[in-house]
PDB file of N, CA and C in Angstrom:
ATOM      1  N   UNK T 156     -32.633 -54.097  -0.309  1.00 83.00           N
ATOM      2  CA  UNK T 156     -31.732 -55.199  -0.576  1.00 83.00           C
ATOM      3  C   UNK T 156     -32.496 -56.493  -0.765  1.00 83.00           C
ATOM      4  N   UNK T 157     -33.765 -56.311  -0.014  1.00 92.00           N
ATOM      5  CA  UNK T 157     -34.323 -57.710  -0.179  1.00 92.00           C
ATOM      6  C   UNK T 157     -34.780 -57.881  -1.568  1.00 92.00           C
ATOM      7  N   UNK T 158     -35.492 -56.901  -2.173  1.00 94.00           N
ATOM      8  CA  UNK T 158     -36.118 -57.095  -3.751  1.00 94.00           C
ATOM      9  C   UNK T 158     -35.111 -57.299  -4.637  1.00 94.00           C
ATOM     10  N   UNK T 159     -33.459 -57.107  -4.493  1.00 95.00           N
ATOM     11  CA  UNK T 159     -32.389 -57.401  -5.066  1.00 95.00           C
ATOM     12  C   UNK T 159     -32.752 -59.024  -5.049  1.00 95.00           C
ATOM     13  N   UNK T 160     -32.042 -59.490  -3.796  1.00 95.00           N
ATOM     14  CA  UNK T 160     -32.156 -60.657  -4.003  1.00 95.00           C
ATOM     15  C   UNK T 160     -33.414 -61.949  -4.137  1.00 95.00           C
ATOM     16  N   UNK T 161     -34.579 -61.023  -4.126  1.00 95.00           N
ATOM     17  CA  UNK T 161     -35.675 -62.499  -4.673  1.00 95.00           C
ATOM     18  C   UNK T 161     -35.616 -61.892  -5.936  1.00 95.00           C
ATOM     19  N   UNK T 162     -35.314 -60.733  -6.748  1.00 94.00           N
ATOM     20  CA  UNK T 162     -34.833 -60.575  -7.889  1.00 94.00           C
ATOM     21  C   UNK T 162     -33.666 -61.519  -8.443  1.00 94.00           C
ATOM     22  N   UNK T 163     -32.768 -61.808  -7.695  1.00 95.00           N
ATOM     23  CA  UNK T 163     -32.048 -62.756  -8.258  1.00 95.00           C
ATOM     24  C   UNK T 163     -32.223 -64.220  -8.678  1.00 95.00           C
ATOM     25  N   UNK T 164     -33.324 -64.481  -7.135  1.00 94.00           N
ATOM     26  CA  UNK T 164     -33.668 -66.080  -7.124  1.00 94.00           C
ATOM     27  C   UNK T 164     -34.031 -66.728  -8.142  1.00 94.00           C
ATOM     28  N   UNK T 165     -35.116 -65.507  -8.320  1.00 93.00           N
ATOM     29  CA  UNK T 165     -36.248 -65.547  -9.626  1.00 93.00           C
ATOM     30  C   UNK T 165     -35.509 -65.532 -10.965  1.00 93.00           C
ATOM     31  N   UNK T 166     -34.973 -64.774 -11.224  1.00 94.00           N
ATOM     32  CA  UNK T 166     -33.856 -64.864 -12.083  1.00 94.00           C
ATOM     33  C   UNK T 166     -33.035 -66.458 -12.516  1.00 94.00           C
ATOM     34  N   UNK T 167     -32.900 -66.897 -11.021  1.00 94.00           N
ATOM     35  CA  UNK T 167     -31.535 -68.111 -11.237  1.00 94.00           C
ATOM     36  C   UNK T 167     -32.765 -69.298 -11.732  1.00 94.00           C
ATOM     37  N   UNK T 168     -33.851 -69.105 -10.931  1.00 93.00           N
ATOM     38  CA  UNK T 168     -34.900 -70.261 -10.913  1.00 93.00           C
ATOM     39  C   UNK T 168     -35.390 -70.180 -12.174  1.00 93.00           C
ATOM     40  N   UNK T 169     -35.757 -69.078 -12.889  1.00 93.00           N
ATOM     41  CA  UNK T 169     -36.135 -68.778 -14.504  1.00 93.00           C
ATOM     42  C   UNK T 169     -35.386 -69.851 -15.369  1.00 93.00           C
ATOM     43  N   UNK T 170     -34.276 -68.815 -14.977  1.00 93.00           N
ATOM     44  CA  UNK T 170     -32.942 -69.556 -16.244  1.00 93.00           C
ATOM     45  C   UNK T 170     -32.903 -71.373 -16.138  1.00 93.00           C
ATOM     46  N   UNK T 171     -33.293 -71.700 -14.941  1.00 92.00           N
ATOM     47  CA  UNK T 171     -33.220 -73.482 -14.647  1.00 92.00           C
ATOM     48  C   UNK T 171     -34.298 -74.192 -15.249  1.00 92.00           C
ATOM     49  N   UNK T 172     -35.238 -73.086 -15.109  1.00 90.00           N
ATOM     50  CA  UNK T 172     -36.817 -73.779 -15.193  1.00 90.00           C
ATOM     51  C   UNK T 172     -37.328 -74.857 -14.431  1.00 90.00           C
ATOM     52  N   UNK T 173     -37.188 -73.951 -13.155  1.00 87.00           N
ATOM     53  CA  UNK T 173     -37.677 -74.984 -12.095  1.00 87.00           C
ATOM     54  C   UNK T 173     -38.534 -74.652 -11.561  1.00 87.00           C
ATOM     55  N   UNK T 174     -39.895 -75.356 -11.352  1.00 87.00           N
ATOM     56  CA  UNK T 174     -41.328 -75.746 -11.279  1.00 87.00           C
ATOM     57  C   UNK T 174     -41.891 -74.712 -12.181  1.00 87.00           C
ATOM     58  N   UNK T 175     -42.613 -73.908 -11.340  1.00 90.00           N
ATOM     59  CA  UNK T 175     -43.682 -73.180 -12.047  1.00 90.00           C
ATOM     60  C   UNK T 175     -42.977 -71.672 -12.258  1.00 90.00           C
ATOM     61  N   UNK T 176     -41.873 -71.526 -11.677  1.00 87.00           N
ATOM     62  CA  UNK T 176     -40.964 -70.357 -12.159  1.00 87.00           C
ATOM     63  C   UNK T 176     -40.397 -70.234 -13.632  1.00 87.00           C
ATOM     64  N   UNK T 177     -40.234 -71.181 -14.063  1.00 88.00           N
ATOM     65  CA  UNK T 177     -39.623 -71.151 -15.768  1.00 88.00           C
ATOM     66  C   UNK T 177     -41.329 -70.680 -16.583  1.00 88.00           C
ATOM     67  N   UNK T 178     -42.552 -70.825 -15.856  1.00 89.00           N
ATOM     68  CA  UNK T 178     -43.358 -70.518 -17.095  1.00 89.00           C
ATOM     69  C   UNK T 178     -43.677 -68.850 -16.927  1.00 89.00           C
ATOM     70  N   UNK T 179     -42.817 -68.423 -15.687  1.00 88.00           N
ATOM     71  CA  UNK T 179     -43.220 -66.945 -15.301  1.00 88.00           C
ATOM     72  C   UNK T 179     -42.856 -66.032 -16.913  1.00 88.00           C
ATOM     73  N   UNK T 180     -43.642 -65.188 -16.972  1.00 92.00           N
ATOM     74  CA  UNK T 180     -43.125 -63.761 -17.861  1.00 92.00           C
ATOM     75  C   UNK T 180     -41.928 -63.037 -17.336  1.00 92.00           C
ATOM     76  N   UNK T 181     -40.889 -62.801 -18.326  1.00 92.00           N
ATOM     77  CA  UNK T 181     -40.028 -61.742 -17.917  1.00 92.00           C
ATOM     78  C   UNK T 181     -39.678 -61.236 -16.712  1.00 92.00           C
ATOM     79  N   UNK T 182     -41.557 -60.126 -16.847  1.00 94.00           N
ATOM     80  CA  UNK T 182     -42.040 -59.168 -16.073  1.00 94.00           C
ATOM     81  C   UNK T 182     -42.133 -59.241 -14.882  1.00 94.00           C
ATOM     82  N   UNK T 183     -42.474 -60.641 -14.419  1.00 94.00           N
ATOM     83  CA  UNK T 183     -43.136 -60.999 -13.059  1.00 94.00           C
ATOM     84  C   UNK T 183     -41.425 -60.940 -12.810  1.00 94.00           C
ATOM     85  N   UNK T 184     -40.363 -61.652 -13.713  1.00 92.00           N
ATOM     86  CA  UNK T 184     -39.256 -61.937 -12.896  1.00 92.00           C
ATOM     87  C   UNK T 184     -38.693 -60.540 -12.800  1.00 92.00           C
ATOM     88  N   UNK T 185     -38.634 -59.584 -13.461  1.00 94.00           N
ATOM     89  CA  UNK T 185     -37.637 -58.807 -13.084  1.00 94.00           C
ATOM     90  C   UNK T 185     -38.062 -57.583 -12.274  1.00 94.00           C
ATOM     91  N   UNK T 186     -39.564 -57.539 -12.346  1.00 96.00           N
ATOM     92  CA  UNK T 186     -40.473 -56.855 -11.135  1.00 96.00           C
ATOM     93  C   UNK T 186     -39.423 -56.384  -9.946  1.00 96.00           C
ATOM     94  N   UNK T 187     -39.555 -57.776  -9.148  1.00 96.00           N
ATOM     95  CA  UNK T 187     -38.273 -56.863  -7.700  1.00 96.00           C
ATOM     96  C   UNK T 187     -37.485 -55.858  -8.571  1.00 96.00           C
ATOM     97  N   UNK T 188     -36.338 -56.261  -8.904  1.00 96.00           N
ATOM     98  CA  UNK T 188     -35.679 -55.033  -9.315  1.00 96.00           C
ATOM     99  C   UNK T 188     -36.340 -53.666  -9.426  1.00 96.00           C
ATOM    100  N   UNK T 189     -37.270 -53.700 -10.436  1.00 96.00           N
ATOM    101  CA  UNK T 189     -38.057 -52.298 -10.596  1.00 96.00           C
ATOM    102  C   UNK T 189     -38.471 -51.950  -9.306  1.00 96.00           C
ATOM    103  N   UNK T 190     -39.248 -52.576  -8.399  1.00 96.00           N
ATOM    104  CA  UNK T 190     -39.616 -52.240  -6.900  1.00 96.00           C
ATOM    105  C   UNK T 190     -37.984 -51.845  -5.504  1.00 96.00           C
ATOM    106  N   UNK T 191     -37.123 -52.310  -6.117  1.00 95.00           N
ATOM    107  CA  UNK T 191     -35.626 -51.856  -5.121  1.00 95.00           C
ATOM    108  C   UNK T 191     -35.403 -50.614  -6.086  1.00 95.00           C
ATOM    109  N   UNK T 192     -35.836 -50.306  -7.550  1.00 95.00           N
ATOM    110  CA  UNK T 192     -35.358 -49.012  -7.616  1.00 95.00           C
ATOM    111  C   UNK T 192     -36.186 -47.869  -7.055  1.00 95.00           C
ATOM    112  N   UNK T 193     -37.571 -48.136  -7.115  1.00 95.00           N
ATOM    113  CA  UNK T 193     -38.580 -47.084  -6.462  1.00 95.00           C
ATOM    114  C   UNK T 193     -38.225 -47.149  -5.360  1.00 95.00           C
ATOM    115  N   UNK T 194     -38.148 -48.476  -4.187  1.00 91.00           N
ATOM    116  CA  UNK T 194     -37.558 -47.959  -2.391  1.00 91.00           C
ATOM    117  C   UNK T 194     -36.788 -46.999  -2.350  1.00 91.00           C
ATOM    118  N   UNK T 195     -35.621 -47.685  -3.407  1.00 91.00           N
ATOM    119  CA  UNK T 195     -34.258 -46.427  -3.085  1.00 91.00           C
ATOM    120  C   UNK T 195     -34.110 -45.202  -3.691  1.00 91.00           C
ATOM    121  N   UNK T 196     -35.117 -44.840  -4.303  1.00 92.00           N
ATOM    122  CA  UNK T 196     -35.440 -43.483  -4.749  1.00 92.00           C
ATOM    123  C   UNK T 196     -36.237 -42.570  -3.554  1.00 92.00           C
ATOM    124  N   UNK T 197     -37.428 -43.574  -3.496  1.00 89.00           N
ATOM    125  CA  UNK T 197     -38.108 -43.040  -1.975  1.00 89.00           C
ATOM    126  C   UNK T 197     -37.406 -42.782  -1.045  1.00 89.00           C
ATOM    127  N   UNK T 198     -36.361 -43.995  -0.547  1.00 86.00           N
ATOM    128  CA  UNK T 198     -35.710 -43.864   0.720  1.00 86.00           C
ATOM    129  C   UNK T 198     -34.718 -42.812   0.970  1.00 86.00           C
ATOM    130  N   UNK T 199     -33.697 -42.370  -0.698  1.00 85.00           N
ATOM    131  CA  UNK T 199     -32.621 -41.216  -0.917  1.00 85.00           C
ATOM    132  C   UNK T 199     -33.961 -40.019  -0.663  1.00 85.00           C
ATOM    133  N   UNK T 200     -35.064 -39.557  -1.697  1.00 87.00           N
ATOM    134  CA  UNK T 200     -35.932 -38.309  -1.185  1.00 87.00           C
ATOM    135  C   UNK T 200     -36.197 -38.330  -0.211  1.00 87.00           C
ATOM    136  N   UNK T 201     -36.689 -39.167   0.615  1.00 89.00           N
ATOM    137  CA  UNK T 201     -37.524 -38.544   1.921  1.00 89.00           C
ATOM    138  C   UNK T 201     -36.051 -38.491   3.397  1.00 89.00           C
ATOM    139  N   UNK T 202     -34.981 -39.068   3.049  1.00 83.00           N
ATOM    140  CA  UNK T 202     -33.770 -38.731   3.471  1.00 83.00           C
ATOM    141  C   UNK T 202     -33.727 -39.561   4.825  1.00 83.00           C
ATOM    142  N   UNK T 203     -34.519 -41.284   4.547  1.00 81.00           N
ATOM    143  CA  UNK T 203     -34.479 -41.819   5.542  1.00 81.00           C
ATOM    144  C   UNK T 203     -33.149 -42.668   5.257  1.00 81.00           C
ATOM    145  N   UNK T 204     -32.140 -42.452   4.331  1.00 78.00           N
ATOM    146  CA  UNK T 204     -31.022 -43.269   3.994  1.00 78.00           C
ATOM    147  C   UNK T 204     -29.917 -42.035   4.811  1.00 78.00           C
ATOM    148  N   UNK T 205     -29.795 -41.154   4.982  1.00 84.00           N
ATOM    149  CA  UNK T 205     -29.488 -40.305   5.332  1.00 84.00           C
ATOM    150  C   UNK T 205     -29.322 -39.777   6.899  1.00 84.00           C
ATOM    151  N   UNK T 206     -30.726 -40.334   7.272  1.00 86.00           N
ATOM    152  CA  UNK T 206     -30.702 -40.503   9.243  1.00 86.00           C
ATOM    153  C   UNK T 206     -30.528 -41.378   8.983  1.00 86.00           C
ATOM    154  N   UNK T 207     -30.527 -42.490   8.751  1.00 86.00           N
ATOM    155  CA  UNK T 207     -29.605 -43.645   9.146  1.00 86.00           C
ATOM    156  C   UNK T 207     -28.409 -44.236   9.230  1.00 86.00           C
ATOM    157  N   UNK T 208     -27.470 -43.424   8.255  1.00 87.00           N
ATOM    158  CA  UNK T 208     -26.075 -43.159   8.265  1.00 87.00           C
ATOM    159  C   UNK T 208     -26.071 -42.349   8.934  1.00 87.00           C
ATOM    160  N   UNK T 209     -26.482 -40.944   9.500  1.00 91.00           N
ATOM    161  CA  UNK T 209     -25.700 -40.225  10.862  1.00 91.00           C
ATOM    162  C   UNK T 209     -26.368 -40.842  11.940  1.00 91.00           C
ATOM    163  N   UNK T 210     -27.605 -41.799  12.078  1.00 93.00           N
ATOM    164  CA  UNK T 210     -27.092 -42.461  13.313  1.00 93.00           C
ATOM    165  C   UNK T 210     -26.558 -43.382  13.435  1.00 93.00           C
ATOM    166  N   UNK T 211     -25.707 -44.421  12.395  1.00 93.00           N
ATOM    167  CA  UNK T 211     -25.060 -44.997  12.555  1.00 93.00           C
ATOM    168  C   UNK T 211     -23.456 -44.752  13.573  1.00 93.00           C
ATOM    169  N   UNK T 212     -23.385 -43.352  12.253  1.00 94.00           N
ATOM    170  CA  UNK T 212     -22.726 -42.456  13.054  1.00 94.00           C
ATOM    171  C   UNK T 212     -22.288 -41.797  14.720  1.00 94.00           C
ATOM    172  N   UNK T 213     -23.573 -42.073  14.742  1.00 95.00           N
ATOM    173  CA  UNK T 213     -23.487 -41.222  16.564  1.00 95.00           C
ATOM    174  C   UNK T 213     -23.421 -42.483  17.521  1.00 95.00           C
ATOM    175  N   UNK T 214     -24.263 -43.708  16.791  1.00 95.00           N
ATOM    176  CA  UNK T 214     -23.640 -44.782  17.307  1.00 95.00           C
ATOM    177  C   UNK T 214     -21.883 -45.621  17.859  1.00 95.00           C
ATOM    178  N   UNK T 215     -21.334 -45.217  16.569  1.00 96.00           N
ATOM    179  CA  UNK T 215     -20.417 -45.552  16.981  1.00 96.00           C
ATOM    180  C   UNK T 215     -19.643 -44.274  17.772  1.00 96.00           C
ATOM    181  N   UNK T 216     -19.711 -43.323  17.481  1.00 95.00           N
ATOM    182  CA  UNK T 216     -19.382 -42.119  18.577  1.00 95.00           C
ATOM    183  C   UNK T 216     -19.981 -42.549  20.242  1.00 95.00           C
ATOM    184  N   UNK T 217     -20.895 -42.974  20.245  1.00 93.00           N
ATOM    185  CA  UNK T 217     -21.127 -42.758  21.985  1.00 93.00           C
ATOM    186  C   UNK T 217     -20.413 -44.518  22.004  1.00 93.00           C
ATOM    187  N   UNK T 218     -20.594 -45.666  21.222  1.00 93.00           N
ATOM    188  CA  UNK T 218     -19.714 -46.485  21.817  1.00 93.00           C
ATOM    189  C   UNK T 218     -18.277 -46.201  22.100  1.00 93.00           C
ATOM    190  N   UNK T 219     -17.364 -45.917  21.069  1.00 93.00           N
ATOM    191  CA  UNK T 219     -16.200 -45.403  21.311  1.00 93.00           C
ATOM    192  C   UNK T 219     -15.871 -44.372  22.437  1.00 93.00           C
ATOM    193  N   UNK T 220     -16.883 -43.482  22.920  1.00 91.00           N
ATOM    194  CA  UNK T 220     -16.540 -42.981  23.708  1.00 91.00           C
ATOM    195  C   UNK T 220     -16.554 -43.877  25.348  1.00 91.00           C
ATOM    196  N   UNK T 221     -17.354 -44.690  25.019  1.00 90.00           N
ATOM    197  CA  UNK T 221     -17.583 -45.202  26.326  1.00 90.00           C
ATOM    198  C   UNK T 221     -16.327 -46.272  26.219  1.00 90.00           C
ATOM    199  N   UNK T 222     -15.885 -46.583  25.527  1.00 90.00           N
ATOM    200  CA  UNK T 222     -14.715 -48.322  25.428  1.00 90.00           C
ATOM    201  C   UNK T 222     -13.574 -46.747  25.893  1.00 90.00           C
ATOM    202  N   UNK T 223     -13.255 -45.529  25.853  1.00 90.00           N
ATOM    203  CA  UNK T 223     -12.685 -44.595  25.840  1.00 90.00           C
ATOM    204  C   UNK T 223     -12.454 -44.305  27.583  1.00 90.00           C
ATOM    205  N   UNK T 224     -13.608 -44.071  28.000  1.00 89.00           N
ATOM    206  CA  UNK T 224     -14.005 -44.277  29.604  1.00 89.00           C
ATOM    207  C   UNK T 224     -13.858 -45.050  30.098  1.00 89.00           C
ATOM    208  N   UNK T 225     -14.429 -46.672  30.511  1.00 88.00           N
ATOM    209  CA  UNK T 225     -13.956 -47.736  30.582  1.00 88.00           C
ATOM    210  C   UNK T 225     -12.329 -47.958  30.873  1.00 88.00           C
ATOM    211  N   UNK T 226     -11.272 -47.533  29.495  1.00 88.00           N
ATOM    212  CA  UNK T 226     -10.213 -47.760  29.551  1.00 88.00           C
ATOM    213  C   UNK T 226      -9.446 -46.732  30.528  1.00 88.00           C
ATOM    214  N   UNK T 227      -9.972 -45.362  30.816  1.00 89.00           N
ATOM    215  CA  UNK T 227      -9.635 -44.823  31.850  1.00 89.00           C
ATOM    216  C   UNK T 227      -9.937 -44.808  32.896  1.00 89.00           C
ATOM    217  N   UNK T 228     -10.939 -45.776  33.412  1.00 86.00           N
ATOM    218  CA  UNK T 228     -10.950 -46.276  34.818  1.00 86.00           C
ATOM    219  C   UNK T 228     -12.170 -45.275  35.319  1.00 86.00           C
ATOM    220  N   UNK T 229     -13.159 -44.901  34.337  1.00 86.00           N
ATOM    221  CA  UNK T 229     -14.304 -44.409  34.521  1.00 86.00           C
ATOM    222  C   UNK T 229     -15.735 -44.960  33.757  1.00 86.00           C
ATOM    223  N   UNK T 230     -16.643 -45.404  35.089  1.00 79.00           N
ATOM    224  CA  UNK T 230     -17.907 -46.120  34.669  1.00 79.00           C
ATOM    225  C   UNK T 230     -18.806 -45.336  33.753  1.00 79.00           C
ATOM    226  N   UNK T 231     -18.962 -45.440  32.536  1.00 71.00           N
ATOM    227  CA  UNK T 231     -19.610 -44.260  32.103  1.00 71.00           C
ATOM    228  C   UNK T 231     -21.469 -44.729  32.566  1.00 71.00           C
ATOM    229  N   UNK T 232     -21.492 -45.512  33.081  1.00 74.00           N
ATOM    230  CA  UNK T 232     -22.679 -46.120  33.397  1.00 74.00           C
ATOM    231  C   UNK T 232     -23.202 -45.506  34.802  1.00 74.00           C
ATOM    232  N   UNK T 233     -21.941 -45.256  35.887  1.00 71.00           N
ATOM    233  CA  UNK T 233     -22.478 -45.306  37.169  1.00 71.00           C
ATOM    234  C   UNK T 233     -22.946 -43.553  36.929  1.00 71.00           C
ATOM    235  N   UNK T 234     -22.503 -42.474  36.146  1.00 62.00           N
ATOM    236  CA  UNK T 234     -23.132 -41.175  36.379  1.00 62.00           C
ATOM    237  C   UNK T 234     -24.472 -40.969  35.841  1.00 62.00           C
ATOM    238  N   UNK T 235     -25.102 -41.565  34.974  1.00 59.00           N
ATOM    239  CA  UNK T 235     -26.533 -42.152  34.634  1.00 59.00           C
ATOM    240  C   UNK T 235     -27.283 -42.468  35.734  1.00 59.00           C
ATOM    241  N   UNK T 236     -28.462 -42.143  35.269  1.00 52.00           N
ATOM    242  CA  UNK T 236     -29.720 -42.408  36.397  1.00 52.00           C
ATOM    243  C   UNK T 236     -30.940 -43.098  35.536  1.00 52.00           C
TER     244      UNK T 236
END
């Protein structure tokens, strides 16, 4: 997401021609972009986009379970060691 948006900056700052960004090439500006499509190619193959949505997942599963406990008048904290 980040190479999205200094892809954009670069972009907005191009089009203004402000300082030394309006004399950039194209290339230099639209670079990020090309670099957020290789991350997210890398990141979909090696399937680190993938554990990170099911642990988002299990995240909100063990919170909910605990706001679940809590509301029934059980510490889910005190059976932990």
């Amino acid at each position: 997401m980040g190479f999205v948006v200094i892809g954009a900056l670069l972009i907005a700052l191009k089009l203004l021609g402000f300082g030394p960004f309006g004399a950039l090439s194209w290339w230099w500006v639209l670079s990020p972009f090309a670099l957020a499509i290789a991350w997210w190619t890398w990141s979909d193959a090696s399937g680190l986009s993938a554990k990170k949505a099911m642990q988002r997942v299990e995240d909100r599963k063990t919170r909910r379970r605990e706001e679940q406990m809590v509301k029934l008048g059980i510490d889910p904290k005190k059976g932990k060691k």
